[in-house]
CSV table of C-alpha atoms in Angstrom, one decimal:
chain,number,residue,atom,x,y,z
F,866,MET,CA,131.1,152.6,46.2
F,867,ASN,CA,130.0,150.6,49.4
F,868,VAL,CA,127.3,153.4,51.2
F,869,HIS,CA,128.2,151.6,54.5
F,870,HIS,CA,131.6,152.1,54.0
F,871,LEU,CA,130.8,155.9,52.9
F,872,GLU,CA,128.9,156.5,56.3
F,873,LEU,CA,131.5,155.0,58.0
F,874,PHE,CA,134.1,157.8,57.1
F,875,TYR,CA,131.1,159.8,57.5
F,876,TYR,CA,131.6,159.3,61.3
F,877,VAL,CA,135.1,159.0,60.7
F,878,ALA,CA,135.6,162.7,59.2
F,879,ARG,CA,132.8,164.5,62.1
F,880,HIS,CA,134.3,162.6,64.9
F,881,GLY,CA,138.3,163.7,63.7
F,882,GLY,CA,139.4,159.5,63.4
F,883,VAL,CA,138.7,155.9,64.0
F,884,SER,CA,138.3,155.7,67.5
F,885,ALA,CA,136.1,158.7,68.2
F,886,ALA,CA,133.9,157.3,65.0
F,887,ALA,CA,133.9,154.1,67.2
F,888,ARG,CA,132.1,155.4,70.4
F,889,ALA,CA,129.9,157.7,68.3
F,890,MET,CA,128.9,155.2,66.1
F,891,PRO,CA,125.2,154.1,66.6
F,892,TYR,CA,125.1,150.3,66.8
F,893,GLY,CA,128.2,148.7,67.7
F,894,ILE,CA,131.3,148.0,65.9
F,895,GLN,CA,134.8,148.0,65.8
F,896,GLN,CA,137.5,150.3,65.8
F,897,PRO,CA,139.7,148.0,63.2
F,898,ALA,CA,136.8,147.0,61.1
F,899,ILE,CA,135.8,150.6,61.2
F,900,SER,CA,139.8,151.0,59.6
F,901,ALA,CA,140.4,147.8,57.9
F,902,GLN,CA,136.9,148.7,56.0
F,903,ILE,CA,137.5,153.0,55.1
F,904,LEU,CA,141.1,151.8,53.2
F,905,GLN,CA,138.9,149.3,51.1
F,906,LEU,CA,136.8,152.6,50.4
F,907,GLU,CA,140.4,154.1,49.4
F,908,ASP,CA,141.4,151.8,47.2
F,909,ALA,CA,137.7,151.4,45.0
F,910,LEU,CA,138.3,154.8,44.8
F,911,GLY,CA,141.9,154.9,44.0
F,912,VAL,CA,142.9,158.4,47.1
F,913,THR,CA,143.2,158.6,50.6
F,914,LEU,CA,140.7,159.9,52.3
F,915,TYR,CA,142.7,161.3,55.2
F,916,GLN,CA,146.2,161.7,57.5
F,917,ARG,CA,146.2,159.6,60.3
F,918,ARG,CA,148.1,161.3,62.4
F,919,PRO,CA,147.2,163.7,63.8
F,920,PHE,CA,143.7,163.1,61.8
F,921,GLN,CA,143.3,165.5,58.7
F,922,LEU,CA,141.2,165.1,56.0
F,923,SER,CA,142.4,165.4,52.8
F,924,ARG,CA,141.1,167.4,49.9
F,925,GLU,CA,139.4,164.2,48.5
F,926,GLY,CA,138.3,163.5,51.7
F,927,GLN,CA,137.0,166.9,52.9
F,928,THR,CA,135.0,166.4,49.1
F,929,LEU,CA,133.8,163.9,49.7
F,930,TYR,CA,132.4,164.1,53.3
F,931,ASP,CA,130.4,167.8,52.0
F,932,PHE,CA,129.1,165.7,49.5
F,933,ILE,CA,127.5,163.2,52.2
F,934,ALA,CA,127.2,164.8,54.9
F,935,PRO,CA,124.1,166.4,54.0
F,936,PHE,CA,122.3,162.9,54.0
F,937,PHE,CA,123.9,161.1,57.0
F,938,GLY,CA,123.3,163.7,59.0
F,939,GLY,CA,120.1,164.4,58.0
F,940,LEU,CA,119.0,161.0,58.9
F,941,THR,CA,118.1,161.2,62.7
F,942,GLU,CA,115.6,164.7,61.9
F,943,MET,CA,113.9,161.9,58.7
F,944,ALA,CA,113.5,159.3,61.0
F,945,ASP,CA,111.5,161.5,63.5
F,946,ARG,CA,109.8,163.6,61.0
F,947,LEU,CA,108.4,159.6,59.5
F,948,ARG,CA,107.8,159.0,63.6
F,949,GLY,CA,104.7,162.3,63.7
F,950,GLY,CA,107.6,164.9,64.5
F,951,GLY,CA,110.4,164.4,67.1
F,952,GLU,CA,108.5,167.3,69.8
F,953,ASN,CA,108.4,164.3,71.7
F,954,ARG,CA,112.2,162.4,72.3
F,955,LEU,CA,115.0,163.9,74.2
F,956,ARG,CA,118.7,162.7,74.1
F,957,ILE,CA,120.2,162.0,77.4
F,958,ALA,CA,123.2,161.4,78.9
F,959,SER,CA,124.1,161.2,82.0
F,960,ALA,CA,126.7,160.1,85.1
F,961,GLU,CA,125.8,156.8,86.7
F,962,VAL,CA,124.5,158.0,89.9
F,963,VAL,CA,122.8,160.7,88.0
F,964,GLN,CA,120.7,157.5,86.1
F,965,ARG,CA,120.2,155.3,89.2
F,966,ASP,CA,118.6,157.6,91.9
F,967,TYR,CA,117.1,160.5,89.6
F,968,LEU,CA,116.6,159.9,86.3
F,969,PRO,CA,113.6,157.1,86.5
F,970,GLU,CA,111.7,159.9,88.4
F,971,LEU,CA,112.0,162.1,86.3
F,972,PHE,CA,111.3,160.5,83.4
F,973,GLY,CA,108.0,159.1,84.8
F,974,ARG,CA,107.4,162.5,85.5
F,975,MET,CA,108.1,163.8,81.8
F,976,ARG,CA,105.1,161.0,80.5
F,977,GLN,CA,102.8,162.5,82.8
F,978,ARG,CA,103.6,165.9,81.7
F,979,VAL,CA,103.8,165.8,78.1
F,980,LYS,CA,101.6,163.1,75.6
F,981,GLY,CA,104.0,160.5,73.9
F,982,PHE,CA,107.4,161.2,75.5
F,983,HIS,CA,110.0,159.1,74.7
F,984,PHE,CA,114.1,159.8,74.9
F,985,THR,CA,117.6,158.4,74.3
F,986,LEU,CA,119.8,157.4,77.5
F,987,THR,CA,123.7,157.9,77.4
F,988,HIS,CA,126.3,157.0,79.8
F,989,GLY,CA,128.8,159.8,80.4
F,990,ARG,CA,131.4,161.8,82.6
F,991,GLN,CA,131.1,165.2,82.2
F,992,GLN,CA,134.0,166.2,79.3
F,993,GLU,CA,132.3,162.7,77.8
F,994,ILE,CA,128.8,164.4,77.7
F,995,GLU,CA,130.0,168.1,77.0
F,996,SER,CA,132.3,166.0,73.9
F,997,LEU,CA,128.4,164.4,72.7
F,998,LEU,CA,125.8,167.6,73.5
F,999,ALA,CA,129.0,169.6,71.0
F,1000,ALA,CA,128.6,166.8,68.5
F,1001,GLN,CA,125.3,167.7,68.7
F,1002,GLU,CA,124.1,163.7,69.3
F,1003,VAL,CA,122.6,164.4,73.1
F,1004,ASP,CA,120.2,167.3,74.2
F,1005,ILE,CA,120.9,167.5,77.2
F,1006,GLY,CA,123.7,166.5,79.4
F,1007,PHE,CA,123.5,165.5,83.5
F,1008,GLY,CA,126.3,165.3,85.7
F,1009,THR,CA,128.6,166.8,88.2
F,1010,LEU,CA,129.9,170.2,87.3
F,1011,MET,CA,133.3,169.7,89.0
F,1012,GLU,CA,135.1,170.8,85.8
F,1013,LYS,CA,135.2,174.5,84.9
F,1014,THR,CA,132.7,174.0,81.3
F,1015,VAL,CA,133.8,174.4,77.8
F,1016,ALA,CA,132.8,177.3,75.7
F,1017,ASN,CA,129.4,177.5,73.9
F,1018,ILE,CA,128.5,174.8,76.9
F,1019,GLU,CA,124.9,176.0,79.7
F,1020,SER,CA,125.2,174.6,82.4
F,1021,ARG,CA,122.3,174.8,85.7
F,1022,GLU,CA,123.4,173.5,89.2
F,1023,LEU,CA,120.0,171.6,90.3
F,1024,ILE,CA,121.5,169.8,94.0
F,1025,ARG,CA,125.2,168.7,95.5
F,1026,LEU,CA,125.5,165.5,97.2
F,1027,PRO,CA,128.4,165.0,100.2
F,1028,MET,CA,130.3,162.2,100.5
F,1029,VAL,CA,129.6,159.4,102.9
F,1030,LEU,CA,132.1,156.0,104.3
F,1031,LEU,CA,130.1,153.4,105.1
F,1032,VAL,CA,131.0,151.1,107.7
F,1033,THR,CA,129.5,147.7,109.4
F,1034,LYS,CA,127.7,148.8,112.7
F,1035,GLN,CA,130.1,145.8,113.7
F,1036,SER,CA,132.9,147.6,113.0
F,1037,GLY,CA,132.7,149.6,115.5
F,1038,ILE,CA,133.1,153.0,114.1
F,1039,THR,CA,131.1,155.8,114.9
F,1040,LYS,CA,133.0,158.7,113.0
F,1041,ALA,CA,135.3,159.2,110.0
F,1042,GLU,CA,137.5,160.5,112.3
F,1043,GLN,CA,138.3,157.3,114.3
F,1044,ILE,CA,139.9,156.0,111.1
F,1045,PHE,CA,141.7,159.2,110.2
F,1046,GLU,CA,142.9,159.4,113.2
F,1047,LYS,CA,145.2,156.6,112.9
F,1048,ASP,CA,149.2,156.2,111.4
F,1049,ARG,CA,148.3,154.5,109.1
F,1050,ILE,CA,145.3,153.0,107.5
F,1051,ASP,CA,145.0,149.2,107.1
F,1052,LEU,CA,140.9,149.5,106.6
F,1053,PRO,CA,139.9,148.8,103.0
F,1054,LEU,CA,138.8,150.8,100.8
F,1055,VAL,CA,136.1,150.1,98.4
F,1056,THR,CA,135.6,153.4,95.9
F,1057,LEU,CA,134.8,153.3,92.1
F,1058,GLU,CA,137.6,153.7,89.8
F,1059,ALA,CA,139.9,156.4,90.5
F,1060,ARG,CA,139.7,158.2,87.4
F,1061,ASP,CA,135.8,158.7,88.8
F,1062,VAL,CA,134.8,162.0,90.1
F,1063,VAL,CA,134.0,160.7,93.2
F,1064,SER,CA,137.1,159.0,94.0
F,1065,ARG,CA,139.5,162.0,92.5
F,1066,SER,CA,137.7,164.1,94.9
F,1067,PHE,CA,138.1,162.3,97.6
F,1068,GLN,CA,141.6,161.3,97.7
F,1069,THR,CA,142.8,165.4,96.8
F,1070,SER,CA,140.9,166.1,100.5
F,1071,LEU,CA,142.8,163.5,101.3
F,1072,ARG,CA,146.3,164.9,100.9
F,1073,GLN,CA,145.0,168.6,102.2
F,1074,ARG,CA,145.2,167.1,105.4
F,1075,GLY,CA,148.0,164.9,105.0
F,1076,LEU,CA,146.7,161.3,104.9
F,1077,GLU,CA,147.0,158.6,102.5
F,1078,TRP,CA,144.0,155.6,102.4
F,1079,LEU,CA,144.4,154.3,98.4
F,1080,PRO,CA,141.2,152.3,97.9
F,1081,SER,CA,142.4,148.1,97.6
F,1082,LEU,CA,139.0,147.4,95.8
F,1083,GLU,CA,137.9,149.3,92.4
F,1084,VAL,CA,133.8,148.2,91.0
F,1085,GLY,CA,131.9,149.7,89.2
F,1086,SER,CA,128.8,152.0,91.2
F,1087,PHE,CA,127.7,152.7,94.5
F,1088,ASP,CA,125.6,149.7,94.8
F,1089,LEU,CA,129.2,147.2,94.2
F,1090,VAL,CA,130.9,149.7,97.0
F,1091,LEU,CA,126.9,149.0,99.7
F,1092,ARG,CA,127.9,145.2,98.3
F,1093,TYR,CA,131.0,144.4,100.4
F,1094,VAL,CA,130.5,147.0,102.7
F,1095,VAL,CA,127.6,144.9,103.6
F,1096,GLU,CA,130.1,141.7,103.3
F,1097,GLY,CA,132.4,143.2,105.4
F,1098,PHE,CA,135.4,143.9,102.6
F,1099,GLY,CA,136.1,147.4,104.0
F,1100,ALA,CA,134.5,150.9,104.6
F,1101,GLY,CA,133.3,152.3,101.9
F,1102,LEU,CA,132.9,155.6,99.5
F,1103,ILE,CA,129.6,156.9,98.1
F,1104,LEU,CA,127.5,159.7,97.6
F,1105,ARG,CA,124.6,159.8,99.7
F,1106,HIS,CA,121.1,160.7,97.6
F,1107,PRO,CA,118.7,161.6,99.9
F,1108,ARG,CA,116.3,159.0,99.5
F,1109,ILE,CA,119.0,156.1,99.6
F,1110,GLU,CA,117.5,153.3,102.3
F,1111,LEU,CA,120.7,151.9,103.3
F,1112,PRO,CA,120.4,147.9,105.2
F,1113,ALA,CA,120.5,147.5,108.9
F,1114,ASN,CA,123.4,146.8,109.8
F,1115,VAL,CA,125.8,149.5,107.7
F,1116,LYS,CA,126.0,153.0,108.7
F,1117,ALA,CA,127.2,156.1,107.1
F,1118,LEU,CA,129.5,158.7,108.6
F,1119,PRO,CA,129.5,162.0,107.5
F,1120,LEU,CA,133.0,163.1,106.0
F,1121,VAL,CA,133.2,167.3,107.3
F,1122,ASP,CA,134.8,168.9,105.6
F,1123,PHE,CA,135.2,166.8,102.4
F,1124,PRO,CA,133.7,169.3,100.0
F,1125,PRO,CA,129.5,167.7,98.4
F,1126,LEU,CA,130.0,166.7,94.5
F,1127,CYS,CA,127.3,169.4,92.6
F,1128,PHE,CA,125.1,167.6,89.5
F,1129,GLY,CA,123.4,169.6,87.0
F,1130,ALA,CA,122.3,169.7,83.7
F,1131,LEU,CA,124.1,171.3,80.8
F,1132,TRP,CA,123.2,171.9,76.9
F,1133,THR,CA,124.1,173.8,74.6
F,1134,GLY,CA,122.4,176.9,72.2
F,1135,ARG,CA,118.6,177.7,72.9
F,1136,LEU,CA,116.9,174.7,74.2
F,1137,SER,CA,113.2,173.0,72.8
F,1138,PRO,CA,110.7,174.2,75.0
F,1139,LEU,CA,110.4,170.1,75.2
F,1140,GLY,CA,113.6,170.6,76.7
F,1141,GLU,CA,113.1,173.4,78.6
F,1142,ALA,CA,110.2,171.6,80.4
F,1143,PHE,CA,113.1,169.0,81.6
F,1144,LEU,CA,114.9,171.0,83.1
F,1145,ALA,CA,111.9,172.9,84.6
F,1146,GLU,CA,111.0,169.4,85.7
F,1147,ALA,CA,114.8,168.6,86.5
F,1148,THR,CA,114.9,171.6,89.3
F,1149,ALA,CA,112.2,170.7,90.7
F,1150,LEU,CA,112.5,167.3,91.4
F,1151,ALA,CA,116.6,168.2,92.9
F,1152,GLY,CA,114.2,170.7,95.0
F,1153,GLU,CA,112.3,167.8,96.4
F,1154,LEU,CA,115.2,165.6,97.2
F,1155,VAL,CA,117.1,168.9,99.7
F,1156,ARG,CA,113.6,169.2,101.2
């Protein structure tokens, strides 16, 4: 049996399918390549290891998984032991806005507090972070807490950030109501992608007010939203972080009666002492931001 094929099968079996395994692999590999190599493993063994749709391990697949799981599942712990212990390492997953405006300072504080502190960082939305936590692939997640967390996921609210609209000062718009009071809003809207929680929350609030304003431009980050506003391509929707400084020609319009977005920490089970220290620093920093 090819050991690499066994590793791929381990991830497929652990995560319940090829697509989930491709996302969880510690190195880049495409779904077709995983499928092809699993087929080679099945050919070598002369058995079918799992049912494809819906995913379910065969009897032989379960037997093989039970045999290889202790080895592949223990590699991370062994690597930590060989490095001199994993007590100074945390695996973090977070939303984009947290990575940009919050985590750099938090990581800097932890390096001062804990000698040898190091971390890994993964991007994800709330549901993706919860899946990573449930699979024990990350220790702590940071993201929006807009939906009810799944069972066994603990959470702590850290900060609430208001949504604002960005416009250029040359636009002559001084408050959001000037936009909303129009019979037909023809000003282009620049937002994150439609499935992002900020965009979804904004659109929900618009519908509650009987308004329709669909985005003209969907971009990948708040920095890009700001860039397109600066260039005069429309009004931009962002979250207003306390420490963000806007360009001189851009103003932020408060969205009265639009709910702020709640950000917090997510984890499972009992945090390690390092995790507790990290959460304490995160809570302290969040408190400083809203003073």
